[in-house]
JSON list of C-alpha atoms in Angstrom, two decimals:
[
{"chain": "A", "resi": 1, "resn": "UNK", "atom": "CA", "xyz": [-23.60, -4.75, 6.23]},
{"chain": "A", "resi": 2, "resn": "UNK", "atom": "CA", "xyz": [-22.37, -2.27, 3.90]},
{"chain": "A", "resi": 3, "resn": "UNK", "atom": "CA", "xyz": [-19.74, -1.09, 6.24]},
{"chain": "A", "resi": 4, "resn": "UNK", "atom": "CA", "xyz": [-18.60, -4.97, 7.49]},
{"chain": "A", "resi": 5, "resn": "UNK", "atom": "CA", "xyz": [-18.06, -5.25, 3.41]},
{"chain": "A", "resi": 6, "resn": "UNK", "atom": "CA", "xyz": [-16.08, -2.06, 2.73]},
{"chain": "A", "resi": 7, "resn": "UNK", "atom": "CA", "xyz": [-13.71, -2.59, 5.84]},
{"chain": "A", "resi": 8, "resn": "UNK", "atom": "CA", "xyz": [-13.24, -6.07, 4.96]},
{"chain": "A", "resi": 9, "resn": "UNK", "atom": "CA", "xyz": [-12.32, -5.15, 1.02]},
{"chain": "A", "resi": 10, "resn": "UNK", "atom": "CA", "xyz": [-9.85, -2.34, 2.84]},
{"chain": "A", "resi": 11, "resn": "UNK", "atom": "CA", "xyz": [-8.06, -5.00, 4.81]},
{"chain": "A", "resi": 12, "resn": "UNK", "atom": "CA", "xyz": [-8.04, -7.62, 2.23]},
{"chain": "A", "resi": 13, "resn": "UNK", "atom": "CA", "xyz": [-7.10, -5.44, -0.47]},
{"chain": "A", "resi": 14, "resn": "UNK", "atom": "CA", "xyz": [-4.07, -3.94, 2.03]},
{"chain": "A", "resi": 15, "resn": "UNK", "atom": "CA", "xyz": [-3.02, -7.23, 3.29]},
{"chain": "A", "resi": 16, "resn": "UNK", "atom": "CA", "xyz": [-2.53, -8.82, -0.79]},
{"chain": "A", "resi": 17, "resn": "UNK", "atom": "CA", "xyz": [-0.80, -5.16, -1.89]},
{"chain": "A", "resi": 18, "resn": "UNK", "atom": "CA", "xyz": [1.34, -6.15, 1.40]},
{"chain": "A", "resi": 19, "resn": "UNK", "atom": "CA", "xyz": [2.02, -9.70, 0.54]},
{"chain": "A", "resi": 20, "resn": "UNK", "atom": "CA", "xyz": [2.86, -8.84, -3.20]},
{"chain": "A", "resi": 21, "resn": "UNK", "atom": "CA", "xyz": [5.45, -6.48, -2.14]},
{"chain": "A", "resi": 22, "resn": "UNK", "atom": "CA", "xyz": [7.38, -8.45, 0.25]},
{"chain": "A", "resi": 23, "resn": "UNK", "atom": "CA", "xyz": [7.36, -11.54, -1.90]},
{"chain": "A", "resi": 24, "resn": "UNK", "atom": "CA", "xyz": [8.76, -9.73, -4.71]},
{"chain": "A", "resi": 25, "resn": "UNK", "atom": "CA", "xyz": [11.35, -8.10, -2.15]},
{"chain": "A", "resi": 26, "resn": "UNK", "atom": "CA", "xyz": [12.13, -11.75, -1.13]},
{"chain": "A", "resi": 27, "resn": "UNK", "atom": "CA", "xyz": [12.80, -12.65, -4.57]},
{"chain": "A", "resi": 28, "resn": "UNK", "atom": "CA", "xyz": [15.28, -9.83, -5.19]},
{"chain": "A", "resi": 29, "resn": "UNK", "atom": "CA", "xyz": [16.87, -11.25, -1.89]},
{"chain": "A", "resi": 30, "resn": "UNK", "atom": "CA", "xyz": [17.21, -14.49, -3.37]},
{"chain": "A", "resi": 31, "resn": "UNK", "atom": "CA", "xyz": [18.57, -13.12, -6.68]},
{"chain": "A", "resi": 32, "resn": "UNK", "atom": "CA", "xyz": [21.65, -11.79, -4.61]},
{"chain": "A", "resi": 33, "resn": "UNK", "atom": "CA", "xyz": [22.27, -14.41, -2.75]},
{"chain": "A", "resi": 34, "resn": "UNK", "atom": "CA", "xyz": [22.33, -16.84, -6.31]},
{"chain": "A", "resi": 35, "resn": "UNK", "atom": "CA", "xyz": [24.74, -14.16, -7.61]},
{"chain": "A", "resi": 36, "resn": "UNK", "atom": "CA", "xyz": [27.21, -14.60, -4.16]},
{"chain": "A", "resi": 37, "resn": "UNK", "atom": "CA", "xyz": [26.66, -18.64, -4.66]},
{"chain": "A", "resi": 38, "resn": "UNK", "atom": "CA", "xyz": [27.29, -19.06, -8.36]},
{"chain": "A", "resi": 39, "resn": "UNK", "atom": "CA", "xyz": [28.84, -15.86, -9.64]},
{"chain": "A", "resi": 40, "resn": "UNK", "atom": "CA", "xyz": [26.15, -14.40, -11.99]},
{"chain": "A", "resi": 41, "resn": "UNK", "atom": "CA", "xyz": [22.86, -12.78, -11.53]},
{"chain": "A", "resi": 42, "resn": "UNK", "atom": "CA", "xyz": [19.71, -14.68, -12.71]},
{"chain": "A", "resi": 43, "resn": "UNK", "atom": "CA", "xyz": [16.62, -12.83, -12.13]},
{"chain": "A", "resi": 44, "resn": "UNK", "atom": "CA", "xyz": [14.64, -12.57, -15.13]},
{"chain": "A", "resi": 45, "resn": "UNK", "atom": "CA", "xyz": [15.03, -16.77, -14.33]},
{"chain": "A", "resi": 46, "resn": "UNK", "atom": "CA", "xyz": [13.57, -16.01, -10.96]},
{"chain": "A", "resi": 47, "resn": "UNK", "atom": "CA", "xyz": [11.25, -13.33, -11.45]},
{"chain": "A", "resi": 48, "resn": "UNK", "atom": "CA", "xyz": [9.60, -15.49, -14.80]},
{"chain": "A", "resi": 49, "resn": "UNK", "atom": "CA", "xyz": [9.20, -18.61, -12.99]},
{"chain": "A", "resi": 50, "resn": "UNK", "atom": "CA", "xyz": [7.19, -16.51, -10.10]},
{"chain": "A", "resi": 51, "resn": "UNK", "atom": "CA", "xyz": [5.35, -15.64, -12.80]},
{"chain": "A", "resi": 52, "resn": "UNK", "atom": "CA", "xyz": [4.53, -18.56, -14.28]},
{"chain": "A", "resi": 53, "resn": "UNK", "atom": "CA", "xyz": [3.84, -20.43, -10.97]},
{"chain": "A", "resi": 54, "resn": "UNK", "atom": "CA", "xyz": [0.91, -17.38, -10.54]},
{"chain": "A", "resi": 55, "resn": "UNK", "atom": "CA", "xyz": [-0.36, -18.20, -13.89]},
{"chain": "A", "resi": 56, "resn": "UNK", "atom": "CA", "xyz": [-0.91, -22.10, -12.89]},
{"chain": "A", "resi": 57, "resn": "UNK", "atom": "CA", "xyz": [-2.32, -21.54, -9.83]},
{"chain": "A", "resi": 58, "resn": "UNK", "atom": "CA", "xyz": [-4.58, -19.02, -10.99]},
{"chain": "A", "resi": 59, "resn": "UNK", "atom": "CA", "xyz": [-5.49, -21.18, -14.33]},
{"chain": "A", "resi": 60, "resn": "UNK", "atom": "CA", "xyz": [-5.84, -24.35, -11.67]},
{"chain": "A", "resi": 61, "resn": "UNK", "atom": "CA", "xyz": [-8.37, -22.05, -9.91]},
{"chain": "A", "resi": 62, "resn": "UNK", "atom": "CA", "xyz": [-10.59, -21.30, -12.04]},
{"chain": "A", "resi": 63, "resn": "UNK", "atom": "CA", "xyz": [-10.64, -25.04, -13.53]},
{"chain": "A", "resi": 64, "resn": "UNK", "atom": "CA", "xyz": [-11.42, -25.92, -10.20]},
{"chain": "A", "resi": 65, "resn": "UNK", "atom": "CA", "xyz": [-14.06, -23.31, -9.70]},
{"chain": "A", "resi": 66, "resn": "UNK", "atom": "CA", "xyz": [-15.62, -24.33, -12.95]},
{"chain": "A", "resi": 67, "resn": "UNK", "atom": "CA", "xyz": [-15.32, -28.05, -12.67]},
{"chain": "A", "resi": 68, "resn": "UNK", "atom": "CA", "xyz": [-17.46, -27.64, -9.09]},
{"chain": "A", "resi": 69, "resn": "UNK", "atom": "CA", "xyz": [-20.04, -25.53, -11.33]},
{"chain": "A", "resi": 70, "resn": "UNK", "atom": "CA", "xyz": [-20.76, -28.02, -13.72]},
{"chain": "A", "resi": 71, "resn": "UNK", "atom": "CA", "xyz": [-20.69, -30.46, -11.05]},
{"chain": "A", "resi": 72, "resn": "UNK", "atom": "CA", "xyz": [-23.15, -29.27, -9.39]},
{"chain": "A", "resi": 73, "resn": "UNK", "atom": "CA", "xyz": [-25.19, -28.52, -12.62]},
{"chain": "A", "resi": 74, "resn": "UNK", "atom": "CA", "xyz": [-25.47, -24.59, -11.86]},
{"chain": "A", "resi": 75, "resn": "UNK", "atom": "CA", "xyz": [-27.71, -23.22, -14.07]},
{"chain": "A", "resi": 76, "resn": "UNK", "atom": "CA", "xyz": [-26.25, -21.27, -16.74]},
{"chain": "A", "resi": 77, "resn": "UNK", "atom": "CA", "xyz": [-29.32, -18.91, -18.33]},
{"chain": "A", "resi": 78, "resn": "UNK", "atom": "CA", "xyz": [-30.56, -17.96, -14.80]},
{"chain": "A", "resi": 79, "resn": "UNK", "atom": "CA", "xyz": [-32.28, -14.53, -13.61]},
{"chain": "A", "resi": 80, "resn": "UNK", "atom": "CA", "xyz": [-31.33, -12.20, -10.67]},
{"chain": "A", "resi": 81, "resn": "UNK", "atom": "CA", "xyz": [-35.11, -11.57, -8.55]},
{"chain": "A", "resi": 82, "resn": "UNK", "atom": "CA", "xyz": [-36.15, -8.25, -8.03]},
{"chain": "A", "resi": 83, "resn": "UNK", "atom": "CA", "xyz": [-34.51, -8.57, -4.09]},
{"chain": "A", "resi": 84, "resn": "UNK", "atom": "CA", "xyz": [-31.27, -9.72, -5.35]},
{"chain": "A", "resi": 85, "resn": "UNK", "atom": "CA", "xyz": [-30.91, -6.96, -8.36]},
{"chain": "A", "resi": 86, "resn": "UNK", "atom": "CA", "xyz": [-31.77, -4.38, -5.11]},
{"chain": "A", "resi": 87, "resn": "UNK", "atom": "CA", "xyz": [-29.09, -5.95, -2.74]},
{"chain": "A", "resi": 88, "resn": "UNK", "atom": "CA", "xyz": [-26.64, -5.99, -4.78]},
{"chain": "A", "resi": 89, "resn": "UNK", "atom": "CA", "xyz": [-26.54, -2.26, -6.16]},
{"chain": "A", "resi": 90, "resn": "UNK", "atom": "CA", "xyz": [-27.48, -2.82, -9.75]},
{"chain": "A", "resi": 91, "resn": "UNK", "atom": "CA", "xyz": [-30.55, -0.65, -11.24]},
{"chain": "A", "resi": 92, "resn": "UNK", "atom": "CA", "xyz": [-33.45, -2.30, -13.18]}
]
């Protein structure tokens, strides 16, 4: 199970590194072709507002994620079991 978990982090972890890069290389692509439409270059416009549209989505996560919790009525004081503190690599 151990290995499954590592080689999925690996990919996952490639594959977002991946994905960052080429969307900021598509927003520097963009930025060029506003400066051949309108005549000046505007990416801290561009770059901030990819910015900021991270920051929502990642603020509408974890309102989402937290919303669902108290939903649900998760318990908030709860204790790891012995078998769960073991599984998941943490020492007593």
């Amino acid at each position: 199970m151990f290995r499954f978990l590592t080689i999925e982090t690996l990919f996952s972890t490639t594959m977002a590194t991946i994905t960052g890069v080429l969307l900021s290389s598509m927003i520097a692509d963009v930025v060029e072709d506003s400066e051949v439409k309108t005549g000046r270059r505007s990416e801290g416009l561009l770059f901030s507002a990819d910015n900021l549209f991270k920051k929502i989505v990642s603020g509408m996560g974890v309102l989402i994620s937290g919303s669902l919790l108290a939903f649900v009525n998760f318990p908030t004081n709860a204790k790891r079991g012995k078998s769960i503190r073991r599984s998941s690599g943490s020492w007593p």
